Short mmCIF file of C-alpha atoms in Angstrom, two decimals:
data_model
loop_
_atom_site.label_atom_id
_atom_site.label_comp_id
_atom_site.label_asym_id
_atom_site.label_seq_id
_atom_site.Cartn_x
_atom_site.Cartn_y
_atom_site.Cartn_z
CA MET A 9 67.10 6.12 3.70
CA GLU A 10 66.60 3.59 0.94
CA SER A 11 64.15 1.66 3.14
CA THR A 12 62.17 4.80 3.96
CA ALA A 13 61.98 5.89 0.34
CA SER A 14 60.64 2.55 -0.78
CA LEU A 15 57.83 2.76 1.80
CA GLU A 16 56.64 6.05 0.37
CA LYS A 17 55.83 4.32 -2.90
CA ILE A 18 53.48 1.83 -1.23
CA PRO A 19 49.72 2.61 -1.75
CA ALA A 20 47.90 4.60 0.92
CA ALA A 21 46.04 1.46 2.03
CA PHE A 22 49.29 0.39 3.71
CA SER A 23 49.91 3.64 5.59
CA LEU A 24 50.28 1.57 8.75
CA PHE A 25 53.92 1.18 7.72
CA GLU A 26 54.53 4.74 8.90
CA HIS A 27 54.40 3.57 12.50
CA TYR A 28 57.44 1.40 11.96
CA ASP A 29 59.80 3.51 9.83
CA ASP A 30 61.70 4.88 12.82
CA SER A 31 64.01 1.91 12.67
CA SER A 32 64.75 0.17 9.42
CA ALA A 33 66.26 -2.80 11.20
CA ARG A 34 63.17 -3.21 13.38
CA SER A 35 60.89 -2.95 10.34
CA ASP A 36 62.83 -5.56 8.44
CA GLN A 37 62.65 -7.90 11.42
CA MET A 38 58.88 -7.50 11.81
CA LEU A 39 58.28 -7.98 8.10
CA LYS A 40 60.08 -11.29 8.28
CA GLN A 41 58.07 -12.44 11.31
CA VAL A 42 54.49 -11.49 10.23
CA ALA A 43 52.97 -13.16 7.18
CA VAL A 44 50.49 -11.65 4.75
CA PRO A 45 46.92 -12.66 5.86
CA GLN A 46 45.03 -15.46 4.21
CA PRO A 47 41.88 -14.50 2.25
CA PRO A 48 38.88 -14.05 4.59
CA ARG A 49 35.89 -16.38 4.26
CA LEU A 50 32.61 -14.60 3.51
CA GLU A 51 29.53 -15.86 5.36
CA PRO A 52 26.33 -16.39 3.34
CA GLN A 53 23.75 -13.64 3.63
CA GLU A 54 21.68 -14.14 6.78
CA PRO A 55 17.87 -14.11 6.49
CA ASN A 56 16.16 -10.86 7.49
CA SER A 57 19.50 -9.02 7.60
CA ALA A 58 18.79 -6.48 4.84
CA THR A 59 16.60 -3.44 4.41
CA SER A 60 15.58 -1.73 1.19
CA THR A 61 18.84 0.25 1.21
CA THR A 62 21.31 -1.75 3.34
CA ILE A 63 22.99 -5.16 3.48
CA ALA A 64 24.98 -6.61 6.38
CA VAL A 65 28.16 -8.55 5.50
CA TYR A 66 30.03 -10.92 7.84
CA TRP A 67 33.23 -12.94 7.36
CA SER A 68 35.72 -15.06 9.30
CA ILE A 69 39.54 -15.30 9.29
CA ASN A 70 42.31 -17.72 10.23
CA LYS A 71 43.23 -17.52 13.90
CA GLU A 72 46.94 -17.28 13.09
CA ASP A 73 46.57 -14.17 10.92
CA VAL A 74 47.59 -10.76 12.23
CA ILE A 75 45.18 -8.23 10.75
CA ASP A 76 44.94 -4.47 11.15
CA SER A 77 41.90 -3.78 8.92
CA PHE A 78 39.68 -5.11 6.18
CA GLN A 79 38.79 -3.68 2.82
CA VAL A 80 35.25 -4.66 1.79
CA TYR A 81 33.99 -4.22 -1.76
CA CYS A 82 30.42 -4.16 -3.07
CA MET A 83 29.36 -3.95 -6.72
CA GLU A 84 25.86 -4.00 -8.12
CA GLU A 85 24.96 -6.89 -10.39
CA PRO A 86 23.88 -5.68 -13.86
CA GLN A 87 20.12 -5.49 -14.37
CA ASP A 88 18.30 -7.24 -17.21
CA ASP A 89 17.47 -3.92 -18.87
CA GLN A 90 20.96 -2.46 -18.37
CA GLU A 91 23.18 -1.77 -21.35
CA VAL A 92 26.37 -3.80 -21.64
CA ASN A 93 28.63 -0.74 -21.64
CA ASP A 94 26.90 1.01 -18.73
CA LEU A 95 29.18 1.82 -15.82
CA VAL A 96 28.57 -0.19 -12.65
CA GLU A 97 29.24 1.62 -9.40
CA GLU A 98 31.61 -0.03 -6.95
CA TYR A 99 31.62 0.66 -3.21
CA ARG A 100 34.58 0.18 -0.86
CA VAL A 101 34.81 0.58 2.91
CA THR A 102 37.66 -0.02 5.37
CA VAL A 103 36.72 -1.45 8.76
CA LYS A 104 38.45 -2.89 11.81
CA GLU A 105 35.74 -5.41 12.71
CA SER A 106 34.91 -8.61 10.85
CA TYR A 107 31.61 -7.23 9.57
CA CYS A 108 30.24 -4.12 7.86
CA ILE A 109 26.97 -2.62 6.67
CA PHE A 110 26.69 -1.10 3.21
CA GLU A 111 24.21 1.77 3.11
CA ASP A 112 22.49 3.90 0.47
CA LEU A 113 21.92 0.93 -1.85
CA GLU A 114 19.00 0.38 -4.20
CA PRO A 115 16.03 -1.83 -3.23
CA ASP A 116 15.29 -5.09 -5.05
CA ARG A 117 18.90 -5.38 -6.29
CA TYR A 118 21.66 -8.01 -6.23
CA TYR A 119 25.20 -7.06 -5.20
CA GLN A 120 28.56 -8.85 -5.49
CA VAL A 121 30.58 -8.63 -2.28
CA TRP A 122 34.20 -9.58 -1.50
CA VAL A 123 36.72 -8.70 1.20
CA MET A 124 40.52 -8.51 1.67
CA ALA A 125 42.51 -8.52 4.93
CA VAL A 126 45.34 -6.00 5.49
CA ASN A 127 48.30 -5.85 7.88
CA PHE A 128 51.63 -3.98 7.79
CA THR A 129 53.18 -6.79 5.77
CA GLY A 130 50.68 -6.65 2.95
CA CYS A 131 47.20 -7.37 1.68
CA SER A 132 45.56 -10.77 1.30
CA LEU A 133 44.11 -12.10 -1.88
CA PRO A 134 40.37 -11.32 -2.31
CA SER A 135 37.87 -13.69 -0.78
CA GLU A 136 35.45 -15.59 -2.98
CA ARG A 137 32.70 -13.32 -4.20
CA ALA A 138 29.19 -13.76 -2.77
CA ILE A 139 25.83 -12.44 -3.92
CA PHE A 140 23.78 -10.33 -1.50
CA ARG A 141 20.34 -8.86 -2.02
CA THR A 142 18.48 -5.87 -0.60
CA ALA A 143 14.91 -6.04 0.71
CA PRO A 144 11.94 -5.04 -1.51
CA SER A 145 10.97 -1.50 -2.33
CA THR A 146 8.50 0.22 -0.01
CA PRO A 147 4.86 -0.35 -1.07
CA VAL A 148 2.30 2.45 -1.32
CA ILE A 149 -1.14 2.36 0.28
CA CYS A 150 -3.79 3.47 -2.23
CA ALA A 151 -6.06 5.44 0.10
CA GLU A 152 -8.50 6.22 -2.72
CA ASP A 153 -8.98 2.48 -3.34
CA CYS A 154 -9.54 1.57 0.30
CA THR A 155 -13.16 0.89 1.26
CA VAL A 156 -14.82 1.58 4.60
CA CYS A 157 -18.10 0.16 5.88
CA TRP A 158 -18.93 1.24 9.44
CA ASN A 159 -16.68 -1.02 11.53
CA THR A 160 -14.52 -2.56 8.81
CA ALA A 161 -12.05 -1.28 6.25
CA THR A 162 -10.44 -3.02 3.31
CA ILE A 163 -6.91 -1.65 2.94
CA ARG A 164 -5.34 -1.90 -0.50
CA TRP A 165 -1.76 -1.18 -1.55
CA ARG A 166 0.46 -1.18 -4.61
CA PRO A 167 3.91 -2.88 -4.67
CA ALA A 168 6.86 -1.39 -6.54
CA ASN A 169 8.07 -4.84 -7.63
CA PRO A 170 5.65 -7.72 -6.94
CA GLU A 171 8.18 -10.36 -8.02
CA ALA A 172 10.64 -9.30 -5.28
CA THR A 173 8.05 -9.58 -2.48
CA GLU A 174 6.90 -12.70 -0.69
CA THR A 175 4.55 -11.32 1.98
CA TYR A 176 3.40 -8.03 3.48
CA THR A 177 2.93 -6.68 6.99
CA LEU A 178 0.11 -4.20 7.67
CA GLU A 179 0.43 -1.91 10.70
CA TYR A 180 -2.11 0.56 12.08
CA CYS A 181 -3.01 2.73 15.05
CA ARG A 182 -5.65 5.27 15.97
CA GLN A 183 -4.89 8.84 14.96
CA HIS A 184 -5.40 10.04 18.54
CA SER A 185 -4.50 6.90 20.43
CA PRO A 186 -4.31 6.96 24.24
CA GLU A 187 -0.94 6.82 25.91
CA GLY A 188 0.53 3.34 25.91
CA GLU A 189 -1.40 2.12 22.84
CA GLY A 190 1.09 1.17 20.14
CA LEU A 191 0.90 -0.21 16.63
CA ARG A 192 -1.18 -3.26 15.81
CA SER A 193 -0.06 -5.41 12.91
CA PHE A 194 -0.96 -8.30 10.61
CA SER A 195 1.93 -10.25 9.12
CA GLY A 196 2.29 -12.93 6.45
CA ILE A 197 -0.22 -11.30 4.08
CA LYS A 198 0.04 -12.88 0.62
CA GLY A 199 -2.23 -10.56 -1.37
CA LEU A 200 -2.45 -6.82 -1.94
CA GLN A 201 -5.38 -6.11 0.37
CA LEU A 202 -6.68 -6.96 3.83
CA LYS A 203 -10.04 -6.46 5.54
CA VAL A 204 -9.60 -5.13 9.09
CA ASN A 205 -12.15 -4.81 11.90
CA LEU A 206 -12.12 -1.31 13.39
CA GLN A 207 -14.12 0.93 15.68
CA PRO A 208 -16.77 3.09 13.97
CA ASN A 209 -16.40 6.88 13.90
CA GLU A 210 -12.61 6.77 14.34
CA ASN A 211 -9.57 7.87 12.34
CA TYR A 212 -6.68 5.47 11.80
CA PHE A 213 -3.16 5.63 10.38
CA PHE A 214 -2.16 2.61 8.26
CA TYR A 215 1.32 1.54 7.13
CA VAL A 216 2.52 -1.40 5.04
CA ARG A 217 5.90 -3.13 4.61
CA ALA A 218 7.09 -5.58 1.94
CA ILE A 219 9.03 -8.67 3.04
CA ASN A 220 11.16 -11.32 1.38
CA THR A 221 13.72 -13.83 2.68
CA PHE A 222 16.47 -11.22 2.88
CA GLY A 223 14.70 -8.53 4.85
CA THR A 224 11.90 -6.04 5.36
CA SER A 225 11.29 -2.81 3.49
CA GLU A 226 10.97 0.58 5.08
CA GLN A 227 7.58 1.53 6.48
CA SER A 228 5.32 3.12 3.88
CA GLU A 229 3.99 6.63 4.23
CA ALA A 230 0.96 6.81 6.51
CA ALA A 231 -2.51 6.60 4.97
CA LEU A 232 -5.34 8.18 6.96
CA ILE A 233 -8.43 5.97 6.91
CA SER A 234 -11.62 7.15 8.59
CA THR A 235 -14.62 5.05 9.62
CA ARG A 236 -16.76 8.18 9.95
CA GLY A 237 -18.03 7.75 6.40
CA THR A 238 -18.80 5.01 3.89
CA ARG A 239 -16.51 4.31 0.95
CA PHE A 240 -17.18 1.49 -1.50
CA ARG A 241 -16.10 0.53 -5.01
CA LEU A 242 -18.33 -0.09 -7.99
CA LEU A 243 -18.37 -3.69 -9.18
CA ARG A 244 -17.42 -3.30 -12.81
CA GLU A 245 -18.43 -6.87 -13.57
CA THR A 246 -22.06 -5.96 -12.74
CA ALA A 247 -22.13 -2.89 -15.01
CA HIS A 248 -24.38 -2.92 -18.05
CA PRO A 249 -22.32 -2.81 -21.30
CA ALA A 250 -23.83 0.58 -22.15
CA LEU A 251 -22.34 2.20 -19.01
CA GLN A 252 -18.85 3.65 -18.73
CA ILE A 253 -17.14 3.75 -15.32
CA SER A 254 -14.38 6.32 -14.69
CA SER A 255 -10.91 5.13 -13.71
CA ASP A 256 -11.41 6.22 -10.09
CA GLY A 257 -14.77 4.46 -9.95
CA THR A 258 -16.84 7.50 -8.97
CA VAL A 259 -18.49 8.55 -12.26
CA ILE A 260 -21.05 6.48 -14.19
CA SER A 261 -21.82 7.63 -17.74
CA PHE A 262 -24.49 6.55 -20.23
CA ALA A 263 -24.08 7.96 -23.74
CA GLU A 264 -26.15 5.67 -25.97
CA ARG A 265 -29.47 6.91 -27.27
CA ARG A 266 -30.74 3.71 -28.86
CA ARG A 267 -33.58 1.85 -27.18
CA LEU A 268 -32.43 -0.85 -24.74
CA THR A 269 -34.34 -3.90 -23.51
CA GLU A 270 -33.14 -3.46 -19.92
CA ILE A 271 -32.20 -0.58 -17.64
CA PRO A 272 -28.44 0.10 -17.59
CA SER A 273 -27.37 -0.28 -13.96
CA VAL A 274 -24.35 -1.09 -11.81
CA LEU A 275 -23.88 -2.25 -8.21
CA GLY A 276 -21.42 -1.26 -5.52
CA GLU A 277 -19.58 -3.49 -3.08
CA GLU A 278 -21.64 -5.26 -0.45
CA LEU A 279 -22.38 -3.31 2.72
CA PRO A 280 -22.59 -5.39 5.93
CA ALA A 281 -25.91 -5.68 7.80
CA CYS A 282 -24.84 -3.47 10.71
CA GLY A 283 -24.22 0.15 11.60
CA GLN A 284 -24.85 3.16 9.35
CA HIS A 285 -23.87 3.67 5.71
CA TYR A 286 -24.19 7.01 3.95
CA TRP A 287 -23.32 8.26 0.48
CA GLU A 288 -24.43 11.01 -1.87
CA THR A 289 -25.09 11.07 -5.61
CA THR A 290 -25.28 13.84 -8.19
CA VAL A 291 -27.11 13.05 -11.44
CA THR A 292 -26.63 15.48 -14.34
CA ASP A 293 -28.16 15.68 -17.83
CA CYS A 294 -30.32 12.63 -17.13
CA PRO A 295 -34.09 13.09 -16.65
CA ALA A 296 -34.75 9.50 -15.56
CA TYR A 297 -32.71 7.45 -13.11
CA ARG A 298 -32.88 5.16 -10.07
CA LEU A 299 -30.86 5.22 -6.82
CA GLY A 300 -31.04 2.76 -3.94
CA ILE A 301 -29.95 -0.66 -2.78
CA CYS A 302 -30.58 -4.29 -3.67
CA SER A 303 -30.06 -7.47 -1.68
CA SER A 304 -26.96 -9.62 -2.02
CA SER A 305 -29.13 -12.44 -3.32
CA ALA A 306 -29.83 -10.35 -6.44
CA VAL A 307 -26.43 -9.18 -7.69
CA GLN A 308 -27.24 -9.16 -11.40
CA ALA A 309 -26.76 -5.87 -13.22
CA GLY A 310 -30.45 -5.43 -13.98
CA ALA A 311 -31.70 -6.30 -10.51
CA LEU A 312 -32.60 -2.76 -9.43
CA GLY A 313 -36.37 -2.50 -9.54
CA GLN A 314 -37.22 -6.18 -9.87
CA GLY A 315 -39.51 -7.86 -7.32
CA GLU A 316 -38.87 -7.51 -3.61
CA THR A 317 -35.08 -7.50 -3.77
CA SER A 318 -34.67 -3.75 -4.32
CA TRP A 319 -35.41 -0.57 -2.39
CA TYR A 320 -34.91 2.56 -4.43
CA MET A 321 -35.90 6.05 -5.51
CA HIS A 322 -37.10 6.49 -9.10
CA CYS A 323 -37.02 9.88 -10.82
CA SER A 324 -38.99 10.00 -14.09
CA GLU A 325 -40.20 13.63 -14.15
CA PRO A 326 -38.59 16.86 -12.87
CA GLN A 327 -40.59 16.99 -9.61
CA ARG A 328 -42.19 13.54 -9.45
CA TYR A 329 -40.48 10.75 -7.56
CA THR A 330 -41.57 7.24 -6.68
CA PHE A 331 -40.10 5.09 -3.92
CA SER A 332 -40.22 1.30 -4.08
CA CYS A 333 -40.15 -0.85 -0.95
CA SER A 334 -40.63 -4.62 -1.24
CA GLY A 335 -42.81 -4.19 -4.31
CA VAL A 336 -44.90 -1.36 -2.82
CA VAL A 337 -44.57 1.92 -4.70
CA SER A 338 -45.15 5.35 -3.08
CA GLU A 339 -45.36 8.57 -5.07
CA VAL A 340 -43.92 11.88 -3.79
CA HIS A 341 -44.08 15.38 -5.29
CA VAL A 342 -41.26 17.67 -4.20
CA THR A 343 -41.16 21.46 -4.34
CA GLU A 344 -37.44 21.54 -5.12
CA ARG A 345 -35.68 19.11 -7.45
CA PRO A 346 -32.69 17.66 -5.53
CA ALA A 347 -29.45 18.17 -7.43
CA ARG A 348 -27.61 15.97 -4.93
CA VAL A 349 -29.31 13.05 -3.20
CA GLY A 350 -28.12 11.61 0.11
CA VAL A 351 -28.85 7.99 1.01
CA LEU A 352 -28.60 6.77 4.62
CA LEU A 353 -28.94 3.06 5.41
CA ASP A 354 -29.44 2.84 9.19
CA HIS A 355 -29.53 -0.74 10.46
CA GLY A 356 -29.93 0.31 14.08
CA ARG A 357 -33.20 2.12 13.36
CA GLN A 358 -34.20 -0.21 10.50
CA ARG A 359 -34.65 2.44 7.85
CA LEU A 360 -33.47 3.62 4.46
CA LEU A 361 -33.60 7.40 4.18
CA PHE A 362 -33.49 9.57 1.03
CA MET A 363 -32.87 13.31 1.34
CA ASN A 364 -31.92 16.43 -0.55
CA ALA A 365 -28.25 16.60 0.51
CA GLU A 366 -27.97 20.34 -0.23
CA SER A 367 -31.09 21.62 1.53
CA GLY A 368 -31.53 18.85 4.11
CA GLN A 369 -35.12 18.24 2.95
CA LEU A 370 -36.35 14.72 3.69
CA LEU A 371 -37.63 13.00 0.56
CA PHE A 372 -38.74 9.62 1.89
CA ILE A 373 -38.08 6.98 4.57
CA ILE A 374 -38.39 3.26 3.89
CA ARG A 375 -38.91 1.19 7.02
CA HIS A 376 -37.51 -2.32 6.66
CA ARG A 377 -35.40 -4.84 8.55
CA PHE A 378 -32.41 -5.63 6.34
CA ASN A 379 -31.26 -9.04 7.56
CA GLU A 380 -28.51 -9.51 5.00
CA GLY A 381 -25.86 -7.43 3.30
CA VAL A 382 -26.97 -5.13 0.49
CA HIS A 383 -25.36 -3.47 -2.51
CA PRO A 384 -25.67 0.21 -3.41
CA ALA A 385 -27.32 0.34 -6.83
CA PHE A 386 -27.40 2.98 -9.58
CA ALA A 387 -29.35 3.00 -12.84
CA LEU A 388 -29.52 5.54 -15.68
CA GLU A 389 -32.61 5.09 -17.85
CA LYS A 390 -31.58 7.83 -20.30
CA PRO A 391 -28.22 9.28 -21.36
CA GLY A 392 -26.51 11.27 -18.62
CA LYS A 393 -23.96 11.09 -15.85
CA CYS A 394 -24.03 9.97 -12.22
CA THR A 395 -21.29 11.07 -9.80
CA LEU A 396 -20.72 9.39 -6.41
CA HIS A 397 -19.58 11.29 -3.31
CA LEU A 398 -18.11 8.87 -0.79
CA GLY A 399 -16.40 9.00 2.60
CA ILE A 400 -18.84 11.63 3.87
CA GLU A 401 -20.18 11.66 7.42
CA PRO A 402 -23.99 11.53 7.64
CA PRO A 403 -25.32 15.03 8.33
CA ASP A 404 -26.98 15.60 11.67
CA SER A 405 -30.25 16.33 9.87
CA ALA A 406 -30.22 12.78 8.53
CA ARG A 407 -29.22 11.13 11.81
CA HIS A 408 -32.09 12.58 13.81
CA LYS A 409 -34.98 12.59 11.30
#
């Protein structure tokens, strides 16, 4: 009875004693024969063994030790911005095997890990503590910042913690892919963007993962990227100082009323010399403006309208428009002032088409062989605002004119 009573005071971690309390003599004999285990030896963290929320821990033991279970502890290392008196959460799991996986952890964090071996005689001393680290946080694809030009797309993403990431993996597939067609991927990406060759007039799902030595993050949420329309970014470095560009890069504003020596203009990203590129523009509160393209050999801010490097539409009066092609100017009078102008650059048919995007009325067609990449160009000659509409499929009326 004395032996049994003393066992009841032992912590619950040693409940294995209950299997041996039927005979106090037998228990005493076994306790004398089996030694308390030696401290386990933690293995260093293996490369690529972690995810954003899990770490895998392995250890080894002495062959002579009799062990019934292991108690594994995990405690988060304090962060640089963490207060000294803040509580640090500690995890503990009991396992039979000589490894375990801690789940529901935080990404980009360091954790202290140690382990103790348990048998019916007692519990070993703790192992030496080791530092483990989770994989980076999951990045986010910025669909609004991705650009699309016919058969290519530049995919851009934003990391949660750039310092914790070494490379990225970009994965993609067609939205309606045929059976048997899986994900395609690019690995070892150092930067935060990648230009990918795609099929025109298709929809794609893109995913990105962040990678460091310890593991790979979860797959990001899917971003739907379509090559059915053109999407480019304005090159802020080409913008005239008098112009203001909105944060999303779709609105150009000109507020100054003083006389300038040059036309305030800005260029878009280069469009490749293939396929079709279409975008629309709405100009408000501005009676004089220019819309068109200029060659890549003339990327200065004031290049629109100079020499033979620009092809554009010039509005200077409510219903009077001029179109410039390689230095030749054509004048057109329209019956309806276009509130929204569509521009279609068609390399296959060697033409640059301007149209009233709302009514479908054709304004002008410039016939020219564009042998090099060009930049969309926008100029406001007087105060006003210009809004870009991107990622739009060319209307059938524009395709077949």
